PDB file of C-alpha atoms in Angstrom:
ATOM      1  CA  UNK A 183       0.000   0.000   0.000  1.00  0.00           C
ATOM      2  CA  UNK A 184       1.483   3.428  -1.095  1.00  0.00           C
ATOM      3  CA  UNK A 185       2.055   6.058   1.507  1.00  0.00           C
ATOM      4  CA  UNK A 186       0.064   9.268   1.386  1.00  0.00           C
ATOM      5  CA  UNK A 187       2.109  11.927  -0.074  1.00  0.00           C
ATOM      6  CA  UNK A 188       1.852  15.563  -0.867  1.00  0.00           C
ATOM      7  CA  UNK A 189       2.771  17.750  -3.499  1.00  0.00           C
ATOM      8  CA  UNK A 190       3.761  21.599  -3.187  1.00  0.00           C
ATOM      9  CA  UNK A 191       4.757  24.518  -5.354  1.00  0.00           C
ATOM     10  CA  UNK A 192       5.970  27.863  -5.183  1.00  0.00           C
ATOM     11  CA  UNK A 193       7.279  29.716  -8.058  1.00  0.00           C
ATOM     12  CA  UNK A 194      10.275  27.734  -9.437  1.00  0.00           C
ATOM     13  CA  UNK A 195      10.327  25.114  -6.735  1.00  0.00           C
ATOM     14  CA  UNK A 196       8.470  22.146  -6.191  1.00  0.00           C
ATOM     15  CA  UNK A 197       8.774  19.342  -3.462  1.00  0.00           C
ATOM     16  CA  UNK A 198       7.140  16.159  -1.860  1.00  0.00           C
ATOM     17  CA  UNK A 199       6.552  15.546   1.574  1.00  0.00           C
ATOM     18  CA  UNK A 200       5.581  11.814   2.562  1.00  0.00           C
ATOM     19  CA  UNK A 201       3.281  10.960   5.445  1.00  0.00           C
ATOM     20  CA  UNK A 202       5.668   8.293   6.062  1.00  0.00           C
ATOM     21  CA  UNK A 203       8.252   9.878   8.285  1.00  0.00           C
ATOM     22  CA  UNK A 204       7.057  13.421   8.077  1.00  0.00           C
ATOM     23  CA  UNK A 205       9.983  13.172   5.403  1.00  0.00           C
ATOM     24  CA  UNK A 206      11.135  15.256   2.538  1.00  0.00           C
ATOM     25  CA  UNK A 207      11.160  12.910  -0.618  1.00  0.00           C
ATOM     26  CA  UNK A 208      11.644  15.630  -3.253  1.00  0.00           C
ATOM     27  CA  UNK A 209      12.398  19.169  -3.883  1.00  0.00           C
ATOM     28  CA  UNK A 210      13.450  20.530  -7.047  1.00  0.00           C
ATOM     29  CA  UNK A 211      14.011  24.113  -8.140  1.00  0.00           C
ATOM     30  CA  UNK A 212      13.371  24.323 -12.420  1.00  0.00           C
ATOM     31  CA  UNK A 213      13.281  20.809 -12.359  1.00  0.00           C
ATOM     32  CA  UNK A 214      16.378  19.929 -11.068  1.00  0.00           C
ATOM     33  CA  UNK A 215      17.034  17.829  -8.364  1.00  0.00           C
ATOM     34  CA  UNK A 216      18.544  19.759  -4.937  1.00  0.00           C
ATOM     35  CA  UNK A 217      18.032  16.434  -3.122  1.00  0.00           C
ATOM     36  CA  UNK A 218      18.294  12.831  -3.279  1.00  0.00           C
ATOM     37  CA  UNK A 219      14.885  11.570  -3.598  1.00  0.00           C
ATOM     38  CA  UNK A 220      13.815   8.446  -3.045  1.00  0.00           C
ATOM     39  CA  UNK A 221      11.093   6.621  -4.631  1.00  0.00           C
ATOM     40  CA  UNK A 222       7.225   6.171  -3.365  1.00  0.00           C
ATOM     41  CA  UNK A 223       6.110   3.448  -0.976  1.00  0.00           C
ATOM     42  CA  UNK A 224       8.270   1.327   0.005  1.00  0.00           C
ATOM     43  CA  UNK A 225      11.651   1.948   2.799  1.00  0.00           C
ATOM     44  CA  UNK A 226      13.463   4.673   2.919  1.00  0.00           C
ATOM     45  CA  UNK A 227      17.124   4.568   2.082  1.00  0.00           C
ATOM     46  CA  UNK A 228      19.498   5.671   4.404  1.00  0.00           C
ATOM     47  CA  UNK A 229      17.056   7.877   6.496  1.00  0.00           C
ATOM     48  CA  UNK A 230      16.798  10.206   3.724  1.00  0.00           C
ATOM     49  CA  UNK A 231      15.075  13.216   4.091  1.00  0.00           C
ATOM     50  CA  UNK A 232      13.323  11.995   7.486  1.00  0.00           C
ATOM     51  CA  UNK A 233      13.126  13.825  10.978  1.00  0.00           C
ATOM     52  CA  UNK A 234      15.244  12.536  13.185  1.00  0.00           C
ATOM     53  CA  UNK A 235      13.513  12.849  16.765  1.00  0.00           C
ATOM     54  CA  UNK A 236      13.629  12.554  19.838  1.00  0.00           C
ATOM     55  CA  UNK A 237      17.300  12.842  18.973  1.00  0.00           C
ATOM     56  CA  UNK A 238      19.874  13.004  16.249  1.00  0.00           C
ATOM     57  CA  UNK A 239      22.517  10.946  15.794  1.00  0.00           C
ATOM     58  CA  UNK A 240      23.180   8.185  17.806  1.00  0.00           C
ATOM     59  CA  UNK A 241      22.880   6.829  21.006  1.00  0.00           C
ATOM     60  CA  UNK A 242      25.883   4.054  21.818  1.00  0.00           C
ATOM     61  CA  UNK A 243      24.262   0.462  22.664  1.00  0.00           C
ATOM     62  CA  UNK A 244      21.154   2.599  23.026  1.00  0.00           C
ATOM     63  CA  UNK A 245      21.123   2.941  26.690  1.00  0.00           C
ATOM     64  CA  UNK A 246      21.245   6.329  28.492  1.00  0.00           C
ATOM     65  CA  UNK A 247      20.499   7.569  31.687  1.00  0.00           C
ATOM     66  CA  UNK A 248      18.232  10.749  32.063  1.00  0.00           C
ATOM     67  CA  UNK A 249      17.517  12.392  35.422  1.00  0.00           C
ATOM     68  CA  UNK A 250      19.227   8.863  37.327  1.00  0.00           C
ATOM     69  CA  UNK A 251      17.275   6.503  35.475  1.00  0.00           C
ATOM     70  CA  UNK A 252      18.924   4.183  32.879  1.00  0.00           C
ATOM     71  CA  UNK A 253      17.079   3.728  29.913  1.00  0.00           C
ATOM     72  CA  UNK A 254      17.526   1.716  27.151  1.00  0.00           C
ATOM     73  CA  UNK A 255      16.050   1.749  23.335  1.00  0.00           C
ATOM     74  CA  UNK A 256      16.541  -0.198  20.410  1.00  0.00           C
ATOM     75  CA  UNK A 257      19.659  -0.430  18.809  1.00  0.00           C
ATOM     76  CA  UNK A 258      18.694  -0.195  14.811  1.00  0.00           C
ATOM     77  CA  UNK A 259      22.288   0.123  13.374  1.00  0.00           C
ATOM     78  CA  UNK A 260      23.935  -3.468  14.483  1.00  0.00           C
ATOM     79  CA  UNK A 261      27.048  -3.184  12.946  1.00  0.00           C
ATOM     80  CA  UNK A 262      27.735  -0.106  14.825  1.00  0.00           C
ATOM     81  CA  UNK A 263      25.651  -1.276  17.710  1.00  0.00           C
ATOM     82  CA  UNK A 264      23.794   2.163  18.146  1.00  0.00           C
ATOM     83  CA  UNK A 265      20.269   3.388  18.272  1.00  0.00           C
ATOM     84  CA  UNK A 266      20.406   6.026  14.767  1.00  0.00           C
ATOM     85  CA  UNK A 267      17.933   8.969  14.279  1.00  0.00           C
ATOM     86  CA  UNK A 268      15.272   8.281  17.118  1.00  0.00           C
ATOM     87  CA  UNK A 269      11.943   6.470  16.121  1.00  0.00           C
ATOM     88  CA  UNK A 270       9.564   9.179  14.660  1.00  0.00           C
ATOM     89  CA  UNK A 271      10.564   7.778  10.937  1.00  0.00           C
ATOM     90  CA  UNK A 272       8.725   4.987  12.078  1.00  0.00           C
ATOM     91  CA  UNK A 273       5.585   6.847  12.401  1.00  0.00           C
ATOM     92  CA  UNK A 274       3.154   7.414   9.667  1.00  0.00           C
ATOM     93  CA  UNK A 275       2.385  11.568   9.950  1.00  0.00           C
ATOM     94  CA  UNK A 276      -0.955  13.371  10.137  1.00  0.00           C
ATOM     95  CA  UNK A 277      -1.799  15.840   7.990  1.00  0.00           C
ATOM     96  CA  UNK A 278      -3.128  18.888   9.887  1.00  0.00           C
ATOM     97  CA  UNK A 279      -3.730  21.574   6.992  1.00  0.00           C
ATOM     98  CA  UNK A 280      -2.285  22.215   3.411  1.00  0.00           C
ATOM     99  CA  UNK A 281      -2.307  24.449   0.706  1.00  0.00           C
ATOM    100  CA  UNK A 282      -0.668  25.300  -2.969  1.00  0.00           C
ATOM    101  CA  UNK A 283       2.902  26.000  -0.962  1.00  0.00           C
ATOM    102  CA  UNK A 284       3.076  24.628   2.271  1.00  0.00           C
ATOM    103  CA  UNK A 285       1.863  21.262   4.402  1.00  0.00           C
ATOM    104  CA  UNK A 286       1.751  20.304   7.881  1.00  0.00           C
ATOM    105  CA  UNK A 287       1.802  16.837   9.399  1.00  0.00           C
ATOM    106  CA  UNK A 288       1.681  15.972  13.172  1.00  0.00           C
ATOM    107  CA  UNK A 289       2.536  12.429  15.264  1.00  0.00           C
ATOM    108  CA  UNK A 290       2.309  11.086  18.456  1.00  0.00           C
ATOM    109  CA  UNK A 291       5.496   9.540  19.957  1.00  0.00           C
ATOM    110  CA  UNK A 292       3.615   7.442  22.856  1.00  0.00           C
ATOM    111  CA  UNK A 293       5.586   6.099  25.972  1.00  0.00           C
ATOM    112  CA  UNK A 294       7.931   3.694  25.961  1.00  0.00           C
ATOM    113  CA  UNK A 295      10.199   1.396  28.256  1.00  0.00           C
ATOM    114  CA  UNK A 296      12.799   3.177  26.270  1.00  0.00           C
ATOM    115  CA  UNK A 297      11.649   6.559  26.526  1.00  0.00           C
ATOM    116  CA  UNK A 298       8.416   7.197  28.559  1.00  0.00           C
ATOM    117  CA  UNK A 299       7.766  10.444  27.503  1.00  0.00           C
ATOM    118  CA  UNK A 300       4.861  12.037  25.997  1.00  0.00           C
ATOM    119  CA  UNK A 301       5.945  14.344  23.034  1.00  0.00           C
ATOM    120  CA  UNK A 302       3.728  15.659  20.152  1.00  0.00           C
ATOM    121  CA  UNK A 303       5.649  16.608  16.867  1.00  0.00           C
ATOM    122  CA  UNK A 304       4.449  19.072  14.162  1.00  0.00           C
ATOM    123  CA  UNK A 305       6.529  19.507  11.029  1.00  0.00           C
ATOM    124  CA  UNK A 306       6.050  22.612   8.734  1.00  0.00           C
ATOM    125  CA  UNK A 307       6.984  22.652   5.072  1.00  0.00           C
ATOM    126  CA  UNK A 308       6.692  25.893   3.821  1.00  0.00           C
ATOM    127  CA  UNK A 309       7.851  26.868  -0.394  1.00  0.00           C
ATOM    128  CA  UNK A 310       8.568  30.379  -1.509  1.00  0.00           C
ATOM    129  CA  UNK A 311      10.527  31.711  -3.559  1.00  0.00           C
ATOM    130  CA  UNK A 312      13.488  31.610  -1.878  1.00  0.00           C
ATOM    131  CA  UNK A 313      13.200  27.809  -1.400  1.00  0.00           C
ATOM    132  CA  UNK A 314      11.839  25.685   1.234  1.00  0.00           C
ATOM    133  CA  UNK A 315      11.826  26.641   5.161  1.00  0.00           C
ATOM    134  CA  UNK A 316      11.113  23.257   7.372  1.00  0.00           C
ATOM    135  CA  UNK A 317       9.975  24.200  10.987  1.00  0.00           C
ATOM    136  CA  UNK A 318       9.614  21.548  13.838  1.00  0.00           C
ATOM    137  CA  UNK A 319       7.989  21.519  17.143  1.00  0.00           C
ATOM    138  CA  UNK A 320       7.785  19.410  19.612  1.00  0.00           C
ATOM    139  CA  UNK A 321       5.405  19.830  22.654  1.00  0.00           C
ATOM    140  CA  UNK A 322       5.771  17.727  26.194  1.00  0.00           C
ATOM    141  CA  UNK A 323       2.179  16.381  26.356  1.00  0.00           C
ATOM    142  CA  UNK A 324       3.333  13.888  28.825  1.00  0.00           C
ATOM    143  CA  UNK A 325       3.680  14.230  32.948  1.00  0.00           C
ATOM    144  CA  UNK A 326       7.491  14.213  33.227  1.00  0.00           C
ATOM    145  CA  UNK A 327      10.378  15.972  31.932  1.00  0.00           C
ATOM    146  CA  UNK A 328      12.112  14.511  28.614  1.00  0.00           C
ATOM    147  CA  UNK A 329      15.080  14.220  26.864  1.00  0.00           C
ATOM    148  CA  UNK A 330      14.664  15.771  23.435  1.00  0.00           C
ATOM    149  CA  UNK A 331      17.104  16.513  20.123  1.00  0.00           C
ATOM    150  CA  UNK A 332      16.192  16.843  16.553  1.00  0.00           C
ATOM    151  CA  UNK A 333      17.238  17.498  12.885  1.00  0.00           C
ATOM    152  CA  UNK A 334      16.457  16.723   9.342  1.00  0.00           C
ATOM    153  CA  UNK A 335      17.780  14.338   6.973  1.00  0.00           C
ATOM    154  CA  UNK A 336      18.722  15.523   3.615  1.00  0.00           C
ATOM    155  CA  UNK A 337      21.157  14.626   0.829  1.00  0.00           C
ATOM    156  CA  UNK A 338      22.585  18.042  -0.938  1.00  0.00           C
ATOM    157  CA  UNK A 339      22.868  18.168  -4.918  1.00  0.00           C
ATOM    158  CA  UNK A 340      24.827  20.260  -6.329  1.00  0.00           C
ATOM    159  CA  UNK A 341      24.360  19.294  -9.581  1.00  0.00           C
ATOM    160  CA  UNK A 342      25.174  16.345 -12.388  1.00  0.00           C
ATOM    161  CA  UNK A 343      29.539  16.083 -11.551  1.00  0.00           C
ATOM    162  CA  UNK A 344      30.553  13.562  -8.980  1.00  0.00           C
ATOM    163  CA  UNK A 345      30.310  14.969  -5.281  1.00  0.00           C
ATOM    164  CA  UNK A 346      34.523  14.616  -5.103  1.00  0.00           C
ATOM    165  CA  UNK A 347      34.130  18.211  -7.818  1.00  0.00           C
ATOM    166  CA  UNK A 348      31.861  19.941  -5.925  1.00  0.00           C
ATOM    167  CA  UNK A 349      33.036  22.720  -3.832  1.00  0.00           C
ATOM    168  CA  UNK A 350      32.110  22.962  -0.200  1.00  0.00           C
ATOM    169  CA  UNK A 351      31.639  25.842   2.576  1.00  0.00           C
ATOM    170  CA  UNK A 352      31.282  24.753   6.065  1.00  0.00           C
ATOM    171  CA  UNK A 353      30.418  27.475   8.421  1.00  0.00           C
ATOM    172  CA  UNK A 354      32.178  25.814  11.535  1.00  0.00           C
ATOM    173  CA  UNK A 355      35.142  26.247  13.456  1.00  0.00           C
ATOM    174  CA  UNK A 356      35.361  22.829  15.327  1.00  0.00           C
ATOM    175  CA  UNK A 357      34.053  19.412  14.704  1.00  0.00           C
ATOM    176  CA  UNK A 358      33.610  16.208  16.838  1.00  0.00           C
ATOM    177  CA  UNK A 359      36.266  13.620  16.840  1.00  0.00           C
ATOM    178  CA  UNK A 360      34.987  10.212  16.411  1.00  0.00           C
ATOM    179  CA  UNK A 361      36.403   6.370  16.944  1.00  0.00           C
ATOM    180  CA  UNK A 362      36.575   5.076  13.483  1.00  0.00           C
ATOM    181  CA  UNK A 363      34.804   1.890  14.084  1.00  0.00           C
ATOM    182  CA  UNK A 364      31.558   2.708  16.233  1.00  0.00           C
ATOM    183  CA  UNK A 365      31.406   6.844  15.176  1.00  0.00           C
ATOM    184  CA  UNK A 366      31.562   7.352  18.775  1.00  0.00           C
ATOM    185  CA  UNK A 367      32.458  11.101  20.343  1.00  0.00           C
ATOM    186  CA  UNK A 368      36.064  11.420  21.403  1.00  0.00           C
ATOM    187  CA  UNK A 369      36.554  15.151  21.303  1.00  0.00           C
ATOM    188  CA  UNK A 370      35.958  18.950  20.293  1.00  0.00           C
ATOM    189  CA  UNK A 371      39.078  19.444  17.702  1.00  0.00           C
ATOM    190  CA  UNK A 372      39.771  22.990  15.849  1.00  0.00           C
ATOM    191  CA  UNK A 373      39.536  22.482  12.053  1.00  0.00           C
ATOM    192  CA  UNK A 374      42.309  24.879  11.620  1.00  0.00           C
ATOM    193  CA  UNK A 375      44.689  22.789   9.412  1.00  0.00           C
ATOM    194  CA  UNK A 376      42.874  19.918   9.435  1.00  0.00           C
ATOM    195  CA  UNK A 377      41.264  18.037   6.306  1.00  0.00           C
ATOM    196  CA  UNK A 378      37.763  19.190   8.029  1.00  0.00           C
ATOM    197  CA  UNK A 379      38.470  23.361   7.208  1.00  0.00           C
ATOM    198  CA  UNK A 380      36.046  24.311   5.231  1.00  0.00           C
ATOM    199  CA  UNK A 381      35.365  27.763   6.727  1.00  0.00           C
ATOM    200  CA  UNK A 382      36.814  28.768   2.867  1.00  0.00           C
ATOM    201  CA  UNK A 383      34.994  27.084  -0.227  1.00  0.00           C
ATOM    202  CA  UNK A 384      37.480  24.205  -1.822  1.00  0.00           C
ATOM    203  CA  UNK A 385      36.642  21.390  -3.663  1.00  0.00           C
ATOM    204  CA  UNK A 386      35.523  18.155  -1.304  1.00  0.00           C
ATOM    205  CA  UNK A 387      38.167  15.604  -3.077  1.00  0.00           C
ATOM    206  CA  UNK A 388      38.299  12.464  -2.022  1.00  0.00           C
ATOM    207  CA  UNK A 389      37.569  13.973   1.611  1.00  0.00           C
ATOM    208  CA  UNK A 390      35.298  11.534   3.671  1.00  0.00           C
ATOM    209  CA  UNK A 391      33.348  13.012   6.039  1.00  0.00           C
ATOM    210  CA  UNK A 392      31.239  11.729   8.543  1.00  0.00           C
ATOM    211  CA  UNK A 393      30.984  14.486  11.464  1.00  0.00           C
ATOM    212  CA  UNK A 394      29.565  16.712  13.449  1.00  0.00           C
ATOM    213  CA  UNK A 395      30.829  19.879  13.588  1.00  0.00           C
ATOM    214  CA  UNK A 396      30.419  23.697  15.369  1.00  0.00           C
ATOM    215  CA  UNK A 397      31.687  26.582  16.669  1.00  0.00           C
ATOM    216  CA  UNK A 398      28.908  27.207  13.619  1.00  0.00           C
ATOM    217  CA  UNK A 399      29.786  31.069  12.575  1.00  0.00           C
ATOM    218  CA  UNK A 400      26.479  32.928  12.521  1.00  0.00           C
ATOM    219  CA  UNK A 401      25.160  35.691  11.155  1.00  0.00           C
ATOM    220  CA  UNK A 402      23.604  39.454  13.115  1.00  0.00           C
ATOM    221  CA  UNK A 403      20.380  37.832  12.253  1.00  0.00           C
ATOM    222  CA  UNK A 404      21.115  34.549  13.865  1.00  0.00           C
ATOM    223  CA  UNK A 405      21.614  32.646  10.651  1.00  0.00           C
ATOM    224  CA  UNK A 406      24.385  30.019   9.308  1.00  0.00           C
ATOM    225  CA  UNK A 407      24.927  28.650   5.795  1.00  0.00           C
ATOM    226  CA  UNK A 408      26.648  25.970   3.918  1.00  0.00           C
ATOM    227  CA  UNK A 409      26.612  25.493   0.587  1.00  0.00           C
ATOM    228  CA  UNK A 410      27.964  23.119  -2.215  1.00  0.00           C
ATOM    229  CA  UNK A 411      28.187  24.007  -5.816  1.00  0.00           C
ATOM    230  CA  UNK A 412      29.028  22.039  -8.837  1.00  0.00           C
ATOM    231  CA  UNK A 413      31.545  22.929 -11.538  1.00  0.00           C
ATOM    232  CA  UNK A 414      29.096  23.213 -13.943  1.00  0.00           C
ATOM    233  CA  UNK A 415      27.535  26.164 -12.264  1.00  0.00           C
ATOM    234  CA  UNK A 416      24.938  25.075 -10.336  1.00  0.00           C
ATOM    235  CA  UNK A 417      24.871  24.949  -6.244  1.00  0.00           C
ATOM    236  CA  UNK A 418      22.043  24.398  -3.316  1.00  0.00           C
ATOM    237  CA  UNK A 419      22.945  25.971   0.003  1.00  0.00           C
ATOM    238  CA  UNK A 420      21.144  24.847   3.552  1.00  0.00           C
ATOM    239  CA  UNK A 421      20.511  27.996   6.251  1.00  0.00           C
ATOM    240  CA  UNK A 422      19.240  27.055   9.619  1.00  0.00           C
ATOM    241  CA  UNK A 423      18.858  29.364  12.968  1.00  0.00           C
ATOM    242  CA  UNK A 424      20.707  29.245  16.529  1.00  0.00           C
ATOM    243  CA  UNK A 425      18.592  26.204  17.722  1.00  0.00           C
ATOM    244  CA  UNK A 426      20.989  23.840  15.846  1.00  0.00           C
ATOM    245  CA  UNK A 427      24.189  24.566  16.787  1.00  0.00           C
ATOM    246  CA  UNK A 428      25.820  21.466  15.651  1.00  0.00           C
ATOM    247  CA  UNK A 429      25.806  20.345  12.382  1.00  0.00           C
ATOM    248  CA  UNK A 430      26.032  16.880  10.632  1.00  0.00           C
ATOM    249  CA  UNK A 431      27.953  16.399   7.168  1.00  0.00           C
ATOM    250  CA  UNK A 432      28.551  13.437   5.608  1.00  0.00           C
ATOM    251  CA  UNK A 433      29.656  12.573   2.249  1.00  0.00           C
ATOM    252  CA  UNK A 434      27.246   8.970   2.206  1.00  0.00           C
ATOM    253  CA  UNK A 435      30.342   6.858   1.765  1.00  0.00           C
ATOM    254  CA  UNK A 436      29.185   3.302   0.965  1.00  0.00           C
ATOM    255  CA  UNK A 437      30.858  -0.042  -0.149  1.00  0.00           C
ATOM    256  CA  UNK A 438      29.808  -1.807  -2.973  1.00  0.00           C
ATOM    257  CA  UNK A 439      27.216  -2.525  -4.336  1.00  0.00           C
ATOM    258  CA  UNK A 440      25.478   0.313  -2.937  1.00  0.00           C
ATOM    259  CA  UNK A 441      25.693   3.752  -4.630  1.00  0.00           C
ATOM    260  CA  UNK A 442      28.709   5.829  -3.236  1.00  0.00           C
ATOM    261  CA  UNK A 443      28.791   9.478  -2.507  1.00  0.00           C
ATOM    262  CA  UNK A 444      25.418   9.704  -4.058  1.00  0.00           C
ATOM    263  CA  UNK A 445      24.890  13.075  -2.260  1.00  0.00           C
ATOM    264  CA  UNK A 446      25.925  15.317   0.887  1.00  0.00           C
ATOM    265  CA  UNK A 447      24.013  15.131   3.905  1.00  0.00           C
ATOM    266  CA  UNK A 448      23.401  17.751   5.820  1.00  0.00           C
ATOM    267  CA  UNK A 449      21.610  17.577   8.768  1.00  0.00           C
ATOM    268  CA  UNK A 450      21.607  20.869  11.279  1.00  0.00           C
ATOM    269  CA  UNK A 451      21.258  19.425  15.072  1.00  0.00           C
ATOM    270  CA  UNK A 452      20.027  20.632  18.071  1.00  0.00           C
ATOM    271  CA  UNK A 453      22.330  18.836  20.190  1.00  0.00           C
ATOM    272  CA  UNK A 454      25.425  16.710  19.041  1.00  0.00           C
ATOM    273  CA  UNK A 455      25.474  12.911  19.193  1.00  0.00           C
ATOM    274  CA  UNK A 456      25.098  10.502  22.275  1.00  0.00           C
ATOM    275  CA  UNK A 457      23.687  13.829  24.226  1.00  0.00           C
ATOM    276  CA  UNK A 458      21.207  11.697  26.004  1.00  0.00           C
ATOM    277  CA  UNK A 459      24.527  10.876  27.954  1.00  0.00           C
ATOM    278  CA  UNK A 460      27.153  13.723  27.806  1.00  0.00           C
ATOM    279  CA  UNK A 461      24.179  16.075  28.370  1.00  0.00           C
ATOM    280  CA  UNK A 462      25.638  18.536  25.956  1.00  0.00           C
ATOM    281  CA  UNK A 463      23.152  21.105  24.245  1.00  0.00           C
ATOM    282  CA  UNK A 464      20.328  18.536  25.166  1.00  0.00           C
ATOM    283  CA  UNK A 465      17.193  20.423  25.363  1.00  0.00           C
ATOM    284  CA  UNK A 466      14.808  19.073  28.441  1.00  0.00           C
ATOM    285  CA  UNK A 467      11.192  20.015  27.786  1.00  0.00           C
ATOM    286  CA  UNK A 468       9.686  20.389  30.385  1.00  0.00           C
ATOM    287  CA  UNK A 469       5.254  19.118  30.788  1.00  0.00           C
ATOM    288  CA  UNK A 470       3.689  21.839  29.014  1.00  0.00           C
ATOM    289  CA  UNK A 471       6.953  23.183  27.012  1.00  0.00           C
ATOM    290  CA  UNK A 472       7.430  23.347  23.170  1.00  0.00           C
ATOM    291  CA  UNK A 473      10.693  23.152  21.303  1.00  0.00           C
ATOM    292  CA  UNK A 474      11.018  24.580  18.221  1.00  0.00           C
ATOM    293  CA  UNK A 475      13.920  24.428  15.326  1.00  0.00           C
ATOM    294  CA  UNK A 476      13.803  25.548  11.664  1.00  0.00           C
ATOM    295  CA  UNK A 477      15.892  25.358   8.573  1.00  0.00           C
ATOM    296  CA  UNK A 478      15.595  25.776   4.358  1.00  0.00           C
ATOM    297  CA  UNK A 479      16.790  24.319   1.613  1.00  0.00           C
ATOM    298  CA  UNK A 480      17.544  26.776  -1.791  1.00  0.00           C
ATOM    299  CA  UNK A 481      18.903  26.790  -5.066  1.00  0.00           C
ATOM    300  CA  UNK A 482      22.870  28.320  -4.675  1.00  0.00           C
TER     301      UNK A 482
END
């Protein structure tokens, strides 16, 4: 059975948002491609264009302990043995109101072992024509303090080269060491004259990325930026506000037979990975409280 889906359009852009995931499947600006899509019905590759709540990222082993309780959730990414992206891709979205440009769809993430929280999600996708702004918010409908984190899943294209042409800016001063084998948090590096600097546009190269990064530089109007552009010309660029400041890039390196470096991801976090443990930038939403975190997609 196919998914409910829904078209927009503004001007020169047009996307699709599925109900499956509250996810972006398409969005194209004169008809090209400024994401990976993926196709209708059926799974979603590599979390693409999902939102990732009640955290980004991942959670080692799944466990964590919140407020002196240990927790634990399911770990969904074996080889790694973490728990990736929370579990609201798993939902299947309401749609509260749409029109020619924008949609809204709403879930329910219910208590848990896991996670007994209460939280109520409501994603806004909103076309103009200066792209697409995506606003989230999540509201504590349940009787305890939770945990919360979240961020969107897209793959950047920058056009038809291979990604290893395309030149990169990262807005971002520092990014999160990892252990090669798990992706697990070591440490807040510098970029400065490491492969990771891309505070000044340069071509990616055979650059792998997989990491978080901040010290994000933004603007008098609380605003950051990255963008990627291809040789040929043609670029998209991702903006998001001071409620994400982490961000995660990652160049979707993959072994054979899958596709490799199919696209960029970009996903601007509230919080940086495993924060349901080291606490950093976790929000806690308190009964009663909303979170809220926005971001766009354009042509570059």
């Amino acid at each position: 059975m196919r998914t409910s889906e829904y078209k927009i359009q503004a001007g020169e852009y047009a996307a699709v948002v599925t109900a499956r995931a509250g996810a972006l499947r398409e969005l194209r600006h004169r008809g090209r491609d400024l994401i990976v899509p993926f196709p209708a019905g059926g799974p979603i590759p590599d979390f693409r264009g999902i939102i990732a709540a009640p955290w980004p990222n991942r959670i080692p082993d799944g466990r964590y302990t919140f407020d002196s309780v240990d927790y634990e959730v399911p770990v969904n990414e074996p080889e790694r043995a973490c728990a990736l992206h929370g579990f609201a891709f798993g939902t299947a979205w309401t749609l509260e109101s749409r029109d020619e440009s924008s949609v809204e769809l709403s879930c329910t993430l219910e208590p848990t072992p896991g996670y007994p929280f209460r939280l109520h999600l409501t994603a806004r996708y909103r076309l103009s024509a200066e792209g697409l702004l995506s606003r989230v918010t999540a509201a504590n409908t349940g009787v305890d303090a939770a945990p919360f984190g979240v961020c969107p899943h897209p793959y950047l294209l920058a056009g038809p080269a291979p990604l290893d042409e395309w030149t990169l800016q990262i807005p971002a001063g520092s990014f999160l060491e990892v252990t090669p084998d798990r992706l697990l948090p070591v440490a807040t590096r510098s970029v400065v004259g490491h492969a990771l600097d891309f505070r000044t546009p340069r071509t990616i190269g055979a650059t792998e990325i997989d990491h978080a990064f901040t010290a994000v530089a933004f603007d008098a109007g609380g605003r950051a930026q990255l963008t990627v552009r291809d040789p040929g010309g043609t670029g998209v660029g991702m903006a998001w506000d001071r409620s994400c400041p982490w961000l995660q890039v990652h160049t979707a390196d993959k072994q054979p037979p899958s596709p490799n470096r199919l696209g960029l991801a970009v996903e601007p976090m509230t919080c940086p990975p495993d924060a349901f443990n080291s606490g950093e930038d976790l929000v806690r939403l308190e009964p009663g409280a909303t979170h809220e975190a926005a971001w766009s997609i354009f042509a570059a």
